[in-house]
Coordinates of C-alpha atoms in Angstrom, one line a residue:
Chain A
M1 CA 0.0 0.0 0.0
R2 CA 1.4 3.4 -1.0
A3 CA -1.3 5.8 0.2
A4 CA -1.1 7.7 3.5
I5 CA -4.3 7.1 5.5
I6 CA -5.9 10.4 6.4
D7 CA -6.8 10.4 10.1
G8 CA -10.3 12.1 10.3
K9 CA -10.5 11.5 14.0
A10 CA -7.3 13.5 14.6
I11 CA -8.5 16.3 12.3
G12 CA -11.9 16.4 14.0
A13 CA -10.3 16.5 17.5
Q14 CA -8.1 19.4 16.4
M15 CA -11.1 21.3 15.1
R16 CA -13.0 20.7 18.3
A17 CA -10.1 22.0 20.4
E18 CA -10.2 25.2 18.3
V19 CA -14.0 25.4 18.6
A20 CA -13.8 25.0 22.4
E21 CA -11.4 27.9 22.6
A22 CA -13.7 30.1 20.5
A23 CA -16.8 29.0 22.4
A24 CA -15.2 29.9 25.7
E25 CA -14.3 33.3 24.5
L26 CA -17.9 33.9 23.2
A27 CA -19.2 32.7 26.6
T28 CA -17.2 35.4 28.4
K29 CA -19.0 38.0 26.2
G30 CA -22.4 36.5 27.2
W31 CA -22.8 34.5 24.0
Q32 CA -22.3 30.8 25.1
P33 CA -23.1 28.9 21.8
K34 CA -26.1 26.7 22.1
L35 CA -27.6 24.2 19.6
I36 CA -31.1 22.7 19.6
S37 CA -31.7 19.4 18.0
I38 CA -35.2 18.7 16.7
S39 CA -36.4 15.1 16.2
V40 CA -40.0 14.2 15.3
G41 CA -41.6 10.8 15.9
D42 CA -39.6 7.5 16.1
T43 CA -36.2 8.6 17.3
A44 CA -34.5 5.3 17.2
A45 CA -33.0 5.8 13.7
A46 CA -31.3 9.0 14.6
E47 CA -30.6 8.3 18.3
L48 CA -27.0 7.1 17.9
Y49 CA -26.3 10.1 15.7
V50 CA -27.9 12.6 18.1
R51 CA -26.0 11.0 21.1
N52 CA -22.8 11.4 19.1
Q53 CA -23.5 15.0 18.4
Q54 CA -24.3 15.6 22.0
K55 CA -21.0 14.1 23.1
Q56 CA -19.0 16.1 20.5
A57 CA -20.8 19.3 21.5
N58 CA -19.8 18.7 25.1
S59 CA -16.2 18.3 24.2
A60 CA -16.3 21.4 22.0
G61 CA -17.8 23.6 24.7
V62 CA -21.1 24.0 22.8
E63 CA -24.4 23.6 24.7
F64 CA -26.7 21.0 23.2
E65 CA -30.3 20.3 23.8
A66 CA -32.1 17.4 22.1
R67 CA -35.9 17.9 21.8
N68 CA -38.2 15.1 20.6
Y69 CA -41.7 15.9 19.3
P70 CA -44.4 13.3 18.9
E71 CA -45.0 11.6 15.6
D72 CA -48.3 13.4 15.0
T73 CA -46.8 16.9 15.4
S74 CA -48.2 18.9 12.5
L75 CA -46.2 21.1 10.0
E76 CA -48.0 24.1 11.4
Q77 CA -46.9 23.2 15.0
L78 CA -43.3 22.7 13.9
T79 CA -43.4 26.0 12.0
G80 CA -44.4 27.7 15.2
I81 CA -41.7 25.9 17.1
L82 CA -39.0 26.9 14.6
Q83 CA -40.2 30.5 14.5
G84 CA -39.9 30.6 18.3
L85 CA -36.4 29.2 18.2
N86 CA -35.5 31.7 15.4
G87 CA -36.5 34.6 17.7
D88 CA -34.9 33.2 20.9
P89 CA -31.5 34.9 21.4
R90 CA -30.4 32.1 23.7
V91 CA -30.5 29.6 20.8
N92 CA -27.7 29.9 18.2
G93 CA -28.3 26.9 16.0
I94 CA -31.0 24.6 15.0
I95 CA -30.5 21.0 13.8
I96 CA -33.3 19.1 12.0
Q97 CA -32.7 15.4 12.5
R98 CA -33.7 13.1 9.7
P99 CA -35.7 11.0 9.1
L100 CA -38.9 13.0 9.6
P101 CA -42.4 11.5 9.4
D102 CA -43.9 11.4 5.9
H103 CA -46.2 14.4 6.5
I104 CA -43.3 16.7 7.2
P105 CA -41.4 17.8 4.1
V106 CA -37.7 18.2 5.1
K107 CA -36.9 21.0 2.7
V108 CA -39.8 23.1 4.0
L109 CA -38.5 22.8 7.5
Q110 CA -34.9 23.6 6.5
K111 CA -36.1 26.8 4.8
L112 CA -37.9 27.8 8.0
V113 CA -34.6 27.9 10.0
H114 CA -33.3 31.4 10.0
P115 CA -30.1 31.6 7.8
L116 CA -28.2 33.0 10.8
K117 CA -29.1 29.9 12.8
D118 CA -28.7 27.4 10.0
V119 CA -25.7 25.4 11.4
E120 CA -26.4 22.6 9.0
G121 CA -26.0 24.9 6.1
M122 CA -29.1 23.7 4.3
H123 CA -31.0 26.9 3.7
P124 CA -30.9 28.1 0.1
A125 CA -29.5 31.4 1.3
S126 CA -26.6 29.6 3.0
I127 CA -25.9 27.7 -0.2
G128 CA -26.1 30.9 -2.2
N129 CA -23.7 32.7 0.2
I130 CA -21.2 30.0 -0.4
V131 CA -21.5 30.5 -4.1
Y132 CA -20.8 34.2 -3.4
N133 CA -17.7 33.1 -1.5
D134 CA -19.0 34.8 1.7
L135 CA -17.8 33.3 4.9
A136 CA -21.1 31.6 5.7
L137 CA -22.5 28.5 7.2
G138 CA -21.8 25.7 4.7
P139 CA -23.3 22.2 4.5
C140 CA -21.3 20.2 7.1
T141 CA -20.3 17.2 5.1
A142 CA -19.2 19.3 2.1
V143 CA -17.2 21.7 4.3
A144 CA -15.6 18.7 6.2
A145 CA -14.5 17.0 3.0
V146 CA -12.9 20.2 1.7
E147 CA -11.3 20.9 5.1
I148 CA -9.6 17.5 4.8
L149 CA -8.1 18.3 1.4
K150 CA -6.8 21.6 3.0
T151 CA -4.7 19.5 5.5
L152 CA -2.7 17.9 2.7
P153 CA 0.5 19.4 1.3
L154 CA -1.1 20.3 -2.0
Q155 CA -1.2 23.7 -3.8
L156 CA -4.9 24.2 -4.2
E157 CA -4.7 26.9 -6.8
G158 CA -5.0 25.3 -10.2
L159 CA -5.4 21.8 -8.7
N160 CA -7.4 19.5 -11.0
V161 CA -10.2 18.0 -8.9
T162 CA -13.0 15.7 -10.0
V163 CA -16.1 15.4 -7.8
I164 CA -18.2 12.3 -8.4
G165 CA -21.8 12.9 -7.3
H166 CA -23.7 16.1 -7.8
S167 CA -26.2 16.1 -4.9
E168 CA -27.4 19.5 -3.7
I169 CA -25.9 19.2 -0.2
V170 CA -22.7 17.4 -0.9
G171 CA -21.4 17.2 -4.5
K172 CA -22.4 20.7 -5.7
P173 CA -21.3 22.6 -2.5
I174 CA -18.0 20.7 -2.6
A175 CA -17.6 21.9 -6.2
F176 CA -18.1 25.6 -5.4
L177 CA -16.1 25.5 -2.2
L178 CA -13.2 24.1 -4.3
M179 CA -13.7 26.7 -7.0
G180 CA -13.5 29.4 -4.3
L181 CA -10.1 27.9 -3.4
G182 CA -8.8 28.2 -7.0
C183 CA -9.2 24.5 -8.0
T184 CA -10.2 23.5 -11.5
V185 CA -13.3 21.4 -10.8
T186 CA -15.1 18.8 -12.9
V187 CA -18.4 17.4 -11.5
C188 CA -19.4 13.8 -12.6
H189 CA -22.5 11.9 -11.9
H190 CA -24.7 9.0 -13.1
M191 CA -25.1 10.6 -16.5
T192 CA -21.4 11.1 -17.1
R193 CA -20.1 9.1 -20.1
S194 CA -16.8 8.1 -18.6
V195 CA -16.2 8.9 -15.0
A196 CA -12.8 7.2 -15.2
M197 CA -11.6 9.6 -17.9
H198 CA -12.2 12.5 -15.5
S199 CA -11.1 10.9 -12.3
R200 CA -7.8 9.7 -13.9
A201 CA -7.0 13.3 -14.9
A202 CA -7.5 14.6 -11.4
D203 CA -5.0 15.4 -8.6
A204 CA -7.8 14.9 -6.1
V205 CA -11.0 12.9 -6.3
F206 CA -14.1 13.4 -4.1
V207 CA -16.7 10.7 -4.2
A208 CA -20.2 11.0 -2.7
V209 CA -22.6 8.7 -4.4
G210 CA -23.5 5.9 -2.0
K211 CA -22.2 2.9 -4.1
P212 CA -19.7 0.6 -2.5
G213 CA -16.7 -0.1 -4.8
L214 CA -17.6 2.6 -7.2
V215 CA -14.1 4.0 -7.4
T216 CA -11.3 1.5 -8.0
G217 CA -7.5 2.0 -8.1
E218 CA -7.3 2.0 -11.9
M219 CA -9.6 5.0 -12.0
L220 CA -7.0 7.2 -10.2
K221 CA -3.9 9.0 -11.2
P222 CA -1.0 7.7 -9.1
G223 CA -0.4 9.9 -6.1
A224 CA -3.8 11.5 -6.2
A225 CA -5.8 12.3 -3.0
L226 CA -9.0 10.4 -2.6
I227 CA -11.7 11.8 -0.2
D228 CA -14.4 9.2 0.2
I229 CA -17.7 10.6 1.5
G230 CA -19.8 7.5 1.0
I231 CA -21.2 5.6 4.0
N232 CA -22.6 2.3 3.0
R233 CA -23.6 -0.7 5.2
I234 CA -22.7 -4.0 3.5
E235 CA -23.0 -7.6 4.6
T236 CA -19.8 -9.8 4.5
P237 CA -19.3 -13.4 5.5
E238 CA -17.9 -12.0 8.8
G239 CA -21.0 -9.8 9.4
G240 CA -22.2 -6.2 8.7
K241 CA -19.6 -3.6 7.9
T242 CA -19.5 0.1 7.0
V243 CA -17.6 1.0 3.9
G244 CA -17.3 4.1 1.6
D245 CA -17.7 4.5 -2.1
A246 CA -14.1 3.5 -2.9
D247 CA -12.7 0.0 -3.2
F248 CA -10.2 0.8 -0.4
A249 CA -7.7 -2.0 -1.1
S250 CA -7.1 -1.1 -4.8
C251 CA -7.4 2.6 -4.3
A252 CA -4.8 2.6 -1.5
E253 CA -2.3 1.0 -3.9
V254 CA -2.5 4.0 -6.3
A255 CA -3.6 7.0 -4.3
G256 CA -1.2 9.3 -2.5
W257 CA -3.7 10.0 0.3
I258 CA -7.0 8.3 1.2
T259 CA -9.7 8.7 3.8
P260 CA -10.9 5.5 5.5
V261 CA -14.5 4.8 6.1
P262 CA -15.3 5.0 9.0
G263 CA -12.8 7.4 10.6
G264 CA -12.4 9.8 7.6
V265 CA -14.9 12.4 6.6
G266 CA -17.4 11.4 9.3
P267 CA -15.7 12.7 12.4
V268 CA -14.7 15.9 10.6
T269 CA -18.4 16.5 9.7
V270 CA -19.5 16.5 13.3
A271 CA -16.6 18.8 14.2
T272 CA -17.8 21.1 11.4
L273 CA -21.3 21.3 12.9
M274 CA -19.7 22.5 16.1
K275 CA -17.6 25.0 14.2
N276 CA -20.7 26.2 12.5
A277 CA -22.3 26.7 15.9
V278 CA -19.5 29.1 16.8
L279 CA -19.6 30.9 13.5
A280 CA -23.4 31.2 13.8
T281 CA -23.1 32.6 17.4
R282 CA -20.5 35.1 16.3
M283 CA -22.7 36.2 13.3
Q284 CA -25.7 36.7 15.7
M285 CA -23.6 38.6 18.2
D286 CA -22.4 41.0 15.4
H287 CA -25.9 41.2 14.0
Y288 CA -27.3 42.3 17.4
R289 CA -24.5 44.7 18.0
D290 CA -25.0 46.3 14.6
A291 CA -28.7 46.6 15.4
Y292 CA -27.9 48.3 18.7
A293 CA -25.3 50.6 17.1
R294 CA -27.8 51.8 14.6
T295 CA -30.2 53.1 17.3
D296 CA -27.4 55.2 18.7
V297 CA -26.9 57.2 15.4
Chain B
M1 CA -16.3 28.7 -42.1
R2 CA -18.0 25.6 -40.8
A3 CA -19.8 26.8 -37.7
A4 CA -23.5 27.7 -37.7
I5 CA -24.0 31.2 -36.3
I6 CA -26.5 31.1 -33.5
D7 CA -29.1 33.9 -33.9
G8 CA -29.6 35.3 -30.4
K9 CA -32.0 38.0 -31.7
A10 CA -34.4 35.3 -33.0
I11 CA -34.2 33.3 -29.8
G12 CA -34.8 36.4 -27.8
A13 CA -37.8 37.4 -30.0
Q14 CA -39.3 33.9 -29.6
M15 CA -38.9 34.1 -25.8
R16 CA -40.5 37.6 -25.7
A17 CA -43.5 36.3 -27.7
E18 CA -44.0 33.5 -25.1
V19 CA -43.6 36.0 -22.3
A20 CA -46.2 38.3 -23.9
E21 CA -48.7 35.5 -23.9
A22 CA -48.0 34.6 -20.3
A23 CA -48.1 38.2 -19.2
A24 CA -51.5 38.8 -20.9
E25 CA -52.9 35.7 -19.2
L26 CA -51.6 37.0 -15.8
A27 CA -53.1 40.4 -16.5
T28 CA -56.6 38.9 -17.0
K29 CA -56.2 37.5 -13.4
G30 CA -55.3 40.9 -12.1
W31 CA -51.6 40.3 -12.0
Q32 CA -50.2 42.4 -14.9
P33 CA -46.4 42.0 -14.5
K34 CA -44.5 45.2 -13.6
L35 CA -40.8 45.9 -13.2
I36 CA -39.3 48.9 -11.5
S37 CA -35.8 49.9 -12.5
I38 CA -33.7 51.8 -9.9
S39 CA -30.8 54.0 -11.0
V40 CA -28.8 56.2 -8.7
G41 CA -26.8 59.3 -9.6
D42 CA -25.3 59.8 -13.1
T43 CA -27.5 57.7 -15.3
A44 CA -25.7 58.3 -18.6
A45 CA -23.7 55.0 -18.3
A46 CA -26.8 52.9 -17.9
E47 CA -29.2 54.9 -20.0
L48 CA -28.8 53.0 -23.2
Y49 CA -29.2 49.8 -21.3
V50 CA -32.3 50.9 -19.4
R51 CA -33.9 52.2 -22.6
N52 CA -33.3 48.9 -24.3
Q53 CA -34.9 47.1 -21.3
Q54 CA -37.9 49.5 -21.5
K55 CA -38.3 48.7 -25.2
Q56 CA -38.1 45.0 -24.7
A57 CA -40.5 45.1 -21.8
N58 CA -43.0 46.9 -24.0
S59 CA -42.8 44.2 -26.7
A60 CA -43.1 41.5 -24.0
G61 CA -46.2 42.9 -22.4
V62 CA -44.4 43.8 -19.2
E63 CA -44.9 47.2 -17.5
F64 CA -41.6 49.0 -16.9
E65 CA -41.0 52.1 -14.8
A66 CA -37.5 53.6 -14.6
R67 CA -36.8 55.6 -11.5
N68 CA -33.7 57.7 -11.1
Y69 CA -32.6 58.9 -7.6
P70 CA -30.1 61.7 -7.0
E71 CA -26.4 60.9 -6.5
D72 CA -26.5 61.8 -2.8
T73 CA -29.3 59.3 -1.9
S74 CA -28.1 57.5 1.2
L75 CA -28.1 53.7 1.7
E76 CA -30.7 54.2 4.4
Q77 CA -33.0 56.0 2.0
L78 CA -32.5 53.3 -0.7
T79 CA -33.2 50.6 2.0
G80 CA -36.5 52.3 2.7
I81 CA -37.3 52.6 -1.0
L82 CA -36.6 48.9 -1.6
Q83 CA -38.6 47.8 1.5
G84 CA -41.5 49.9 0.2
L85 CA -41.3 48.2 -3.2
N86 CA -40.9 44.7 -1.6
G87 CA -44.2 45.3 0.2
D88 CA -46.1 46.8 -2.8
P89 CA -48.2 44.2 -4.5
R90 CA -48.4 46.2 -7.7
V91 CA -44.6 45.8 -8.2
N92 CA -43.4 42.3 -9.3
G93 CA -39.8 42.8 -10.0
I94 CA -36.9 45.2 -9.0
I95 CA -33.9 45.9 -11.1
I96 CA -30.8 47.6 -9.6
Q97 CA -29.0 49.3 -12.4
R98 CA -25.2 49.5 -12.2
P99 CA -23.0 51.4 -11.8
L100 CA -24.0 52.8 -8.4
P101 CA -22.3 55.6 -6.6
D102 CA -19.3 54.6 -4.4
H103 CA -21.2 54.9 -1.1
I104 CA -23.8 52.3 -2.2
P105 CA -22.5 48.7 -2.0
V106 CA -24.2 46.8 -4.8
K107 CA -24.3 43.5 -2.9
V108 CA -26.1 45.0 0.1
L109 CA -28.8 46.5 -2.2
Q110 CA -29.2 43.2 -4.0
K111 CA -29.8 41.3 -0.7
L112 CA -32.5 43.9 0.2
V113 CA -34.6 42.9 -2.8
H114 CA -37.1 40.3 -1.7
P115 CA -36.3 36.9 -3.3
L116 CA -39.8 36.7 -4.8
K117 CA -39.1 40.0 -6.7
D118 CA -35.5 39.3 -7.5
V119 CA -35.9 39.3 -11.3
E120 CA -32.1 39.7 -11.8
G121 CA -31.6 36.5 -9.8
M122 CA -28.8 38.1 -7.7
H123 CA -30.0 37.4 -4.2
P124 CA -28.1 34.6 -2.4
A125 CA -31.4 32.7 -1.9
S126 CA -32.0 32.8 -5.6
I127 CA -28.6 31.4 -6.3
G128 CA -29.1 28.7 -3.6
N129 CA -32.5 27.8 -5.1
I130 CA -30.8 27.2 -8.5
V131 CA -28.3 24.9 -6.7
Y132 CA -31.3 23.1 -5.3
N133 CA -32.7 22.7 -8.8
D134 CA -35.8 24.6 -7.8
L135 CA -37.5 26.5 -10.7
A136 CA -36.5 29.8 -9.4
L137 CA -35.3 33.2 -10.6
G138 CA -31.8 32.7 -12.0
P139 CA -29.2 35.3 -12.9
C140 CA -30.3 36.4 -16.4
T141 CA -27.0 36.1 -18.3
A142 CA -26.3 32.6 -17.0
V143 CA -29.9 31.5 -17.7
A144 CA -29.7 33.0 -21.2
A145 CA -26.5 31.3 -22.1
V146 CA -27.9 27.9 -21.0
E147 CA -31.2 28.6 -22.9
I148 CA -29.1 29.0 -26.0
L149 CA -27.4 25.6 -25.6
K150 CA -30.9 24.1 -25.1
T151 CA -31.9 25.3 -28.6
L152 CA -29.1 23.1 -30.2
P153 CA -29.7 19.5 -31.3
L154 CA -27.5 18.1 -28.6
Q155 CA -28.2 15.5 -26.0
L156 CA -27.5 17.4 -22.8
E157 CA -27.4 14.3 -20.5
G158 CA -23.8 13.3 -20.3
L159 CA -22.6 16.2 -22.5
N160 CA -19.0 17.2 -21.6
V161 CA -19.1 21.0 -21.0
T162 CA -16.3 23.3 -20.1
V163 CA -17.1 26.7 -18.5
I164 CA -14.3 29.2 -18.7
G165 CA -14.7 31.9 -15.9
H166 CA -16.0 31.2 -12.4
S167 CA -17.8 34.5 -11.5
E168 CA -20.6 34.3 -9.0
I169 CA -23.2 35.6 -11.3
V170 CA -22.2 34.0 -14.6
G171 CA -19.7 31.1 -14.6
K172 CA -20.8 29.4 -11.4
P173 CA -24.6 29.6 -12.0
I174 CA -24.0 28.3 -15.6
A175 CA -22.2 25.4 -14.0
F176 CA -25.1 24.4 -11.7
L177 CA -27.7 25.0 -14.3
L178 CA -25.8 22.6 -16.6
M179 CA -25.4 20.0 -13.8
G180 CA -29.1 20.2 -13.3
L181 CA -29.6 19.3 -16.9
G182 CA -27.3 16.3 -16.7
C183 CA -24.1 17.7 -18.2
T184 CA -20.7 16.7 -16.9
V185 CA -19.2 20.1 -16.1
T186 CA -15.6 21.4 -15.7
V187 CA -15.1 25.0 -14.5
C188 CA -11.8 26.7 -15.5
H189 CA -10.5 30.1 -14.5
H190 CA -7.4 32.2 -14.3
M191 CA -5.7 29.7 -12.0
T192 CA -6.4 26.7 -14.2
R193 CA -3.1 25.2 -15.5
S194 CA -4.2 24.4 -19.0
V195 CA -7.6 25.8 -20.1
A196 CA -7.0 24.3 -23.6
M197 CA -6.7 20.8 -22.2
H198 CA -10.2 21.1 -20.7
S199 CA -11.8 23.1 -23.6
R200 CA -10.5 20.6 -26.2
A201 CA -12.3 17.7 -24.4
A202 CA -15.6 19.5 -24.3
D203 CA -18.7 19.1 -26.5
A204 CA -19.7 22.7 -25.5
V205 CA -17.6 25.6 -24.2
F206 CA -19.0 28.6 -22.4
V207 CA -16.6 31.6 -22.0
A208 CA -17.3 34.5 -19.6
V209 CA -14.1 36.2 -18.7
G210 CA -13.9 39.6 -20.4
K211 CA -10.7 39.0 -22.5
P212 CA -11.0 39.5 -26.2
G213 CA -9.4 36.6 -28.2
L214 CA -9.1 34.3 -25.1
V215 CA -10.5 31.3 -26.9
T216 CA -9.0 30.4 -30.3
G217 CA -10.0 27.7 -32.7
E218 CA -7.2 25.4 -31.7
M219 CA -8.6 25.2 -28.2
L220 CA -11.9 23.6 -29.5
K221 CA -12.9 20.1 -30.4
P222 CA -14.1 20.1 -34.0
G223 CA -17.9 20.5 -34.0
A224 CA -18.2 21.8 -30.5
A225 CA -20.7 24.5 -29.5
L226 CA -19.2 27.8 -28.4
I227 CA -21.3 30.2 -26.3
D228 CA -19.5 33.5 -25.9
I229 CA -20.7 35.6 -23.0
G230 CA -17.9 38.2 -23.1
I231 CA -18.7 41.8 -24.1
N232 CA -15.5 43.8 -24.8
R233 CA -15.0 47.2 -26.4
I234 CA -11.9 47.2 -28.6
E235 CA -10.3 49.8 -30.8
T236 CA -9.5 48.8 -34.4
P237 CA -8.1 50.9 -37.3
E238 CA -11.7 51.2 -38.5
G239 CA -12.9 52.5 -35.1
G240 CA -14.4 51.1 -31.9
K241 CA -16.0 47.6 -32.0
T242 CA -17.7 45.2 -29.6
V243 CA -16.3 41.7 -29.5
G244 CA -16.7 38.7 -27.2
D245 CA -14.0 36.5 -25.5
A246 CA -13.5 34.3 -28.6
D247 CA -11.4 34.9 -31.6
F248 CA -14.4 34.6 -33.8
A249 CA -12.7 33.9 -37.1
S250 CA -10.6 30.9 -35.9
C251 CA -13.3 29.5 -33.6
A252 CA -15.9 29.6 -36.4
E253 CA -13.6 27.4 -38.5
V254 CA -13.6 24.6 -35.9
A255 CA -16.8 24.9 -33.9
G256 CA -20.1 23.4 -34.9
W257 CA -22.1 26.3 -33.5
I258 CA -21.0 29.7 -32.3
T259 CA -22.7 32.8 -30.8
P260 CA -21.8 36.1 -32.4
V261 CA -21.0 39.2 -30.3
P262 CA -23.1 41.3 -30.5
G263 CA -26.3 39.5 -31.3
G264 CA -25.7 36.2 -29.4
V265 CA -26.2 36.0 -25.6
G266 CA -27.1 39.7 -25.2
P267 CA -30.6 39.7 -26.7
V268 CA -31.4 36.5 -24.9
T269 CA -30.3 38.0 -21.6
V270 CA -32.8 40.8 -21.8
A271 CA -35.6 38.4 -22.9
T272 CA -34.7 36.3 -19.8
L273 CA -35.2 39.3 -17.6
M274 CA -38.7 39.6 -19.0
K275 CA -39.3 35.9 -18.5
N276 CA -38.2 36.3 -14.9
A277 CA -40.7 39.1 -14.5
V278 CA -43.4 36.6 -15.5
L279 CA -42.1 33.9 -13.2
A280 CA -41.8 36.3 -10.3
T281 CA -45.4 37.6 -10.9
R282 CA -46.7 34.0 -10.9
M283 CA -44.8 33.1 -7.7
Q284 CA -46.2 36.2 -6.0
M285 CA -49.7 35.4 -7.2
D286 CA -49.3 31.8 -5.8
H287 CA -47.8 33.1 -2.6
Y288 CA -50.7 35.5 -2.0
R289 CA -53.2 32.8 -2.8
D290 CA -51.6 30.4 -0.4
A291 CA -51.7 33.1 2.2
Y292 CA -55.4 33.7 1.6
A293 CA -56.2 30.0 1.5
R294 CA -54.6 29.5 4.9
T295 CA -57.0 32.0 6.6
D296 CA -60.0 30.0 5.3
V297 CA -58.9 26.8 7.1

């Protein structure tokens, strides 16, 4: 194996340490960052996920409150709840846990979260601000994947990068974050004629499709960085196993750097959520101060 | 010359005819589309442009009112003016003419336009909605360039497209619009190591940089479509002349289709503004109806 394995846990821990410092400083100014997690209905599916966020929040100095609402909560009720949280200065970020019951459209809820409290970076205005290269709240997984690339000793300006997968919350935001850093970016997807043609030309490949084994070693340029965002549960003779979208064994023979799954993008994603909590709190603090300043004029 | 010259004026005229039909139908429902154009200070620079919009609006059945405010209008005053227009149901779209005086930051004004009235498609939420593939108000130039590609007999799913230029309001939105149509998209810019490597691999090339002669015939795959978005004023021995970013003579020898400058993307851009006026009016009508419907529950 030639590839260096990227340690997502270490990168995440480093980010959380920086977040803890920033959160402590905000707390001294009366702005202790606080997240509210909203789950609706059967919480078993998201429970492990929420408990992990809770744990990471604790270690990052971010307050975290998990709220569960009953299965039959209506969209109107949730709208009211979100409007209340939007207006509550003690709440700095709102997380909408998936899955939601069928009668609750997730995109509608995400649009109801005020952009200044959108720590998941899902609001159209948050996405648009990233396109505009404003320092804003980006979708956590996309931001995390790009943060990982930034830890590598690569000159990002002019770097040829291929992104496989063009989802709204992962592939596309990764593409414009990379454009903002000066990379030359190609986005491939299920309609692309030859993904291999594009991936082989790339100095770095991001894959976020949800298909185990999609990227193999022969699709990579020797020495390229491979950031694997897929999380797939597969059955093996030895039992269930979590793997990414890359065939790890063959890719690790060719790539220069590779993220493992689990232990790659995942831990950095949760750390990014905490970083967004701090960014959101700071933006809200500035927003309130600007508002006060204006009344003094 | 082998390339077919794309007739932007004809495409624009066809779009305006469709807009006129839709506008007339909206008018019978009490929703005659109406645009307000805002200029501040010295209007000479934008006058020709505004007059052209006025003319095209008339022929598309869209009401158009040009308002000029004095040079010393403050940001606070303009904020109040925009808030008034946002709240006025008789106004369906707001255009902020550039240039603005130095004390008025254009991005701040663009964010003050309500996303439902953002006919120029400049608000971060408008950009984000395009990323989300929602049928929303897109930046006119980007939408126009993509509309032109759609008129060609090319299968867009899987088409290899290279976009040269990664500005927030042209290059990047073109890239997401194309991704939404199934194209495999590469975005190049001034930091790209070899633009020619990417442009030669493409079935269609969009260029929006602002450099005359940037794209030459040898940078194109034979038979490719070339959409030239640049508008540059150059001096020749025969006098001043408007040209695009492509070296037209050499590109026309290699390309299968090419847009002229002027007469290519330009006329389609103004027609797109009118189409956005109709889309915005329809969204506002639906929005008001939803609001009324809710009170009946």
